[in-house]
XYZ file of C-alpha atoms in Angstrom:
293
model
C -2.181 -9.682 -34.232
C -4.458 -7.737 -31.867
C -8.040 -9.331 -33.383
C -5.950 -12.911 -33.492
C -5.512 -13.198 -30.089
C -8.981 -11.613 -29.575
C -10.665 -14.284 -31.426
C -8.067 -17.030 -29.858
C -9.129 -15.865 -26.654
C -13.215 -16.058 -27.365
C -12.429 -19.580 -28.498
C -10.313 -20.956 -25.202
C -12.812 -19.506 -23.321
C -15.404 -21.103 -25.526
C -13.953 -24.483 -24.606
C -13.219 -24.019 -21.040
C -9.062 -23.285 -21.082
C -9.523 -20.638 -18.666
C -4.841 -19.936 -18.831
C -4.993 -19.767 -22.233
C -7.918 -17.459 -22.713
C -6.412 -15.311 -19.748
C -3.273 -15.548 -21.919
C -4.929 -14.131 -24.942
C -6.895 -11.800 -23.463
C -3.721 -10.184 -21.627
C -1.844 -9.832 -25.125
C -4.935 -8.261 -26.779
C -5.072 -5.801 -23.728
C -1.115 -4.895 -23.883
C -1.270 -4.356 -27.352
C -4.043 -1.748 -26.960
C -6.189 -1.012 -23.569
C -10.073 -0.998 -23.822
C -12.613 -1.005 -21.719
C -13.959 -3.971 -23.294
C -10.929 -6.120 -23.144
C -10.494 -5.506 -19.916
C -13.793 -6.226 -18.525
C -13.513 -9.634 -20.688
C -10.199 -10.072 -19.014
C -11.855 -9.540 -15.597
C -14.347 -11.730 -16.002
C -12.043 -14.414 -17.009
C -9.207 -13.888 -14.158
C -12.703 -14.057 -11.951
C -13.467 -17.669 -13.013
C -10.225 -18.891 -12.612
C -10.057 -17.405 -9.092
C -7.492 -15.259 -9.704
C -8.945 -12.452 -7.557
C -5.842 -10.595 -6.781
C -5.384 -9.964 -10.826
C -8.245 -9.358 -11.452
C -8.795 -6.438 -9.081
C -5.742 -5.230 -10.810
C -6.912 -5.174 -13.990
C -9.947 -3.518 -13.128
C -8.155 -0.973 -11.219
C -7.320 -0.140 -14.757
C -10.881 1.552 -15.556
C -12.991 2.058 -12.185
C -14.906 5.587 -13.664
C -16.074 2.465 -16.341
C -17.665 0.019 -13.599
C -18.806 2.822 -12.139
C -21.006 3.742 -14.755
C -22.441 0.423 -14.642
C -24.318 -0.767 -11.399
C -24.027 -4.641 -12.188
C -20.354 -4.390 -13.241
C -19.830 -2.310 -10.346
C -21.274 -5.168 -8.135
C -19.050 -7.540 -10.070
C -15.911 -5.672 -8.872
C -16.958 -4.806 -4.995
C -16.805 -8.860 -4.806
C -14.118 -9.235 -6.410
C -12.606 -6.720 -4.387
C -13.391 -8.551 -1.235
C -12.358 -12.017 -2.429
C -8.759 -10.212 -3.174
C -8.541 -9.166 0.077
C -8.732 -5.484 -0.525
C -11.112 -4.759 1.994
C -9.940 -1.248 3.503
C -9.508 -0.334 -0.367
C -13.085 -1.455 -1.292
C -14.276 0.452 1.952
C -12.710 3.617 0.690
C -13.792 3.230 -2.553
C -17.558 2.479 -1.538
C -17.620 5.805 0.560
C -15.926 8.011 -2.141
C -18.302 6.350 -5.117
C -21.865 7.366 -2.751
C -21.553 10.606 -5.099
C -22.147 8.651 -8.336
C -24.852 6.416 -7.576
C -28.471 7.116 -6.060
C -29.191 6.491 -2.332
C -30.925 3.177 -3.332
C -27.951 2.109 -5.834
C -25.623 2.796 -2.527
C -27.216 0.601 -0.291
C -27.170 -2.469 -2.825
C -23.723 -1.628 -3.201
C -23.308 -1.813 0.306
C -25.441 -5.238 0.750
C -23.249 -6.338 -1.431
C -19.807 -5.654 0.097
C -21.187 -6.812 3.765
C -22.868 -9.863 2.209
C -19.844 -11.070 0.276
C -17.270 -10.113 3.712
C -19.690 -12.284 5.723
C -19.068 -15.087 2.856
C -15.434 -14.928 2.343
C -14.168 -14.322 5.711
C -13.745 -16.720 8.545
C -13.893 -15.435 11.553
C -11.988 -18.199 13.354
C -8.936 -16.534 10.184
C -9.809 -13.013 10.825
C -9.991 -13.442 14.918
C -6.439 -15.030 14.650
C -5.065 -12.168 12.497
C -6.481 -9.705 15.051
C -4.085 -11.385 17.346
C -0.911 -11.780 15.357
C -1.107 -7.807 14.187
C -2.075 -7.118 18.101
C 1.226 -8.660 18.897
C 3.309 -8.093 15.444
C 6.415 -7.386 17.696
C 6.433 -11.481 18.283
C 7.632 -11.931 14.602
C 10.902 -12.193 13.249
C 11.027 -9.691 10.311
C 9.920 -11.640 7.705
C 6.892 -12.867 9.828
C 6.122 -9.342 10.583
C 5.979 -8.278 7.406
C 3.670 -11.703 5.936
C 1.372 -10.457 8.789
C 1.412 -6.889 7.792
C 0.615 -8.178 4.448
C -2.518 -9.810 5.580
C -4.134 -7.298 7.540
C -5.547 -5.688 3.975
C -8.105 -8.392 4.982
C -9.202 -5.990 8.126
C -11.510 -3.441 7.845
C -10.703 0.113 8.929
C -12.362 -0.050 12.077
C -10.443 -2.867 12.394
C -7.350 -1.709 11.567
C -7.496 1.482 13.601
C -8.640 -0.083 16.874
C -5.705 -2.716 16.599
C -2.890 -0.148 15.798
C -1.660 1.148 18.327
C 0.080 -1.402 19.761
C 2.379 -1.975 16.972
C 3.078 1.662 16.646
C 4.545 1.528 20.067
C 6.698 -1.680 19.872
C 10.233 -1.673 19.774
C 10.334 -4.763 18.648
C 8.354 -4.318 14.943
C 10.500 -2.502 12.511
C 10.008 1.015 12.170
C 9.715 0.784 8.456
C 6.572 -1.182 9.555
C 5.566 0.980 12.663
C 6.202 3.839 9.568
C 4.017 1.905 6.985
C 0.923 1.130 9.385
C 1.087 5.098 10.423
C 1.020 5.921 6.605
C -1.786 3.669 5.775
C -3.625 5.520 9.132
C -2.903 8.735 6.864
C -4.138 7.327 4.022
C -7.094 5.763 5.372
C -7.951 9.684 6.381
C -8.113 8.713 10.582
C -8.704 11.468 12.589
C -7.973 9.441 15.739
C -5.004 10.282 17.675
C -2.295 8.094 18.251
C 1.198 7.594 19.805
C 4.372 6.306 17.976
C 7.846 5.091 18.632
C 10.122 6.935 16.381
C 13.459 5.795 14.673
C 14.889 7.858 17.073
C 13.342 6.254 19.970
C 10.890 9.028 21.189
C 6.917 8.672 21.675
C 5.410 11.350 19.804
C 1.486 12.074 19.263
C 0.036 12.613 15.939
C -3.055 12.917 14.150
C -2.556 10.660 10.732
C -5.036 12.521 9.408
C -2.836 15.643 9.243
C 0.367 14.245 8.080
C 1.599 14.497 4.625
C 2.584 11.781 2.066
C 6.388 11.136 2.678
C 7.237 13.187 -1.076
C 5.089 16.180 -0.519
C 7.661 16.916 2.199
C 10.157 20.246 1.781
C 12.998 18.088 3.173
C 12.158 15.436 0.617
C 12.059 18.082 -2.153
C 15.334 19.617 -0.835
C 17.255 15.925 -0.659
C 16.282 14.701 -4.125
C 17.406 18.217 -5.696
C 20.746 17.950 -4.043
C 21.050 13.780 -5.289
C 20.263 15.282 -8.651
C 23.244 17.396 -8.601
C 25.382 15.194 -6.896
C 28.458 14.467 -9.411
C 29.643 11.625 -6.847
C 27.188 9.358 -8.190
C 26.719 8.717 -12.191
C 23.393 9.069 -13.631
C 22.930 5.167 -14.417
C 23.058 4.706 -10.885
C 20.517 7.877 -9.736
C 17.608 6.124 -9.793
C 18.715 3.441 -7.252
C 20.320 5.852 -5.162
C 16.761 7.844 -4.821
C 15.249 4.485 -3.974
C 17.614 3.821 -0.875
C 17.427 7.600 -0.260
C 13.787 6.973 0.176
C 13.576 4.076 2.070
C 15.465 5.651 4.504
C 13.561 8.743 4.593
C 11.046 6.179 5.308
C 12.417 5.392 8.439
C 12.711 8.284 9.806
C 8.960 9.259 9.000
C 6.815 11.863 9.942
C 10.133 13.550 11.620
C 12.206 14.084 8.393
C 14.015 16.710 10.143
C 14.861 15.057 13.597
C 17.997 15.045 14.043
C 19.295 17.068 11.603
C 17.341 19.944 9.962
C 19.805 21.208 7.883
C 19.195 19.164 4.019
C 22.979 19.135 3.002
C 24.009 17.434 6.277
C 21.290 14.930 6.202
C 22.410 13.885 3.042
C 25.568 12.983 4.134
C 24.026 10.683 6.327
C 21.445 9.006 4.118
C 24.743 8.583 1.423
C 26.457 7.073 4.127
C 29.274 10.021 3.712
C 29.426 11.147 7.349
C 31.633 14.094 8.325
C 33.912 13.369 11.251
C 31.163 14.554 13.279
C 30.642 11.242 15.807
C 26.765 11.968 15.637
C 26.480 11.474 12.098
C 28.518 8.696 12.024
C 26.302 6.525 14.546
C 23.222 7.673 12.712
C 24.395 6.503 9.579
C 25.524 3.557 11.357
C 21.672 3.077 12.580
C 20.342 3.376 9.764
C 22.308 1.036 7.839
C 21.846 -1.545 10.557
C 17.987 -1.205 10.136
C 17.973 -1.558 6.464
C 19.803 -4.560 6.928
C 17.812 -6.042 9.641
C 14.260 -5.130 6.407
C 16.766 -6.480 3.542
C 17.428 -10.184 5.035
């Protein structure tokens, strides 16, 4: 089966059927990964312009282009025509170790070369804009423009941040999501966000923590796992509300209640008669429907 759709592969490619080679190829590579395959695959879902796949697919086996200059090349464009560009910028500055100082600045011809290619700056000039003023949006806009901004580049990204971070009007699970991808992104420069809980607090990104390495995290998904009030077909759902709420409420898992066991009464939506938790359960549901239209 595996060699069959191999060969059928070679021979729509052969003849130009760029879907049914991609087709072929994508069978040959679920039945069993390779290195091979998937470069073949790579090249193919290049062709056809299907950038966002391919980058995918090579995502796959990265330490394998890496040990190959050309195919290395191959996926830094690709990269950029996908839109990755803060990924690709990441990548380029973590790979500097594998590849001599002569290697690295092709590599990095190559990026800036193919950025100056792909992106308009008329496109990238008006996405500037719309993430300066995200807070404009309706939800769904804000999050289609959020979406987009993978085209920035860090310095990009991190000079037009902070405006969003302050505005009451973009969703905190986005004013959360650009502050994680700060974190991720490793920026050391300091910057002020609006809360869930509507207080401006300073913070490094740099220094924060991924929202499951937290101990309140930890402490909230032991207590869901021994929670009898929901049935075990239904546990892995419940951690992925529990979670997006969490979300929410990032960096400050703990604001406004420290204690775990009364926090999760909240995030269940199983308040006490305590009129506190009530409202914040309240606020958070509101906001997750206000995400969820």
């Amino acid at each position: 089966m595996q060699e069959n759709t191999y060969q059928a592969g070679l021979a729509a490619l052969g003849k130009g059927d760029l879907d049914e080679a991609i087709n072929c190829f994508m069978a040959t590579y679920q039945a069993k990964k390779t290195f091979k395959v998937n470069y073949l695959l790579f090249e193919t879902l290049e062709k056809a312009e299907r950038y966002d796949n391919a980058a995918q697919i090579a995502d796959d086996y990265v330490t394998d282009y890496l040990k190959d200059e050309a195919k290395f090349l191959e996926y830094v464009k690709v990269m950029v025509l996908a839109g990755q560009i803060r990924k690709i910028e990441m990548t380029l500055e973590l790979v500097q170790a594998f590849f001599s100082e002569p290697q690295t600045k092709r590599l990095q011809v190559q990026f800036e070369k193919t950025l100056a290619e792909v992106r308009s700056q008329e496109e990238i000039e008006t996405l500037k804009k719309q993430f300066k003023y995200l807070g404009a949006n309706d939800v769904i806009g804000q999050r289609e423009v959020f979406e987009k901004t993978k085209s920035l580049t860090i310095k990009e990204f991190e000079e037009l941040s902070q405006g969003p971070l302050l505005d009451p009007d973009v969703h905190v699970l986005l004013r959360s999501a650009i502050l994680d991808e700060l974190r991720y992104l490793g920026s050391e420069r300091e910057v002020e966000y609006l809360s869930f809980t509507n207080e401006v607090r300073s913070f490094i990104p740099a220094a924060l923590k991924e929202l499951t390495d937290y101990l309140m995290y930890q402490r909230l998904t032991q207590l869901l796992a021994t929670d009898s009030a929901i049935t075990p077909d239904l546990k892995e759902a419940a951690l992925a509300e529990m979670t997006l709420k969490l979300q929410l409420l990032y960096p400050q898992l703990t604001r406004p209640f420290p204690e775990p066991e009364k926090l999760y009464r909240v995030l269940m939506d199983r308040p006490d008669e305590d009129e506190k938790e009530k409202e914040f359960a309240a606020e958070l549901e509101k906001s997750l429907q206000a995400w969820e239209i």
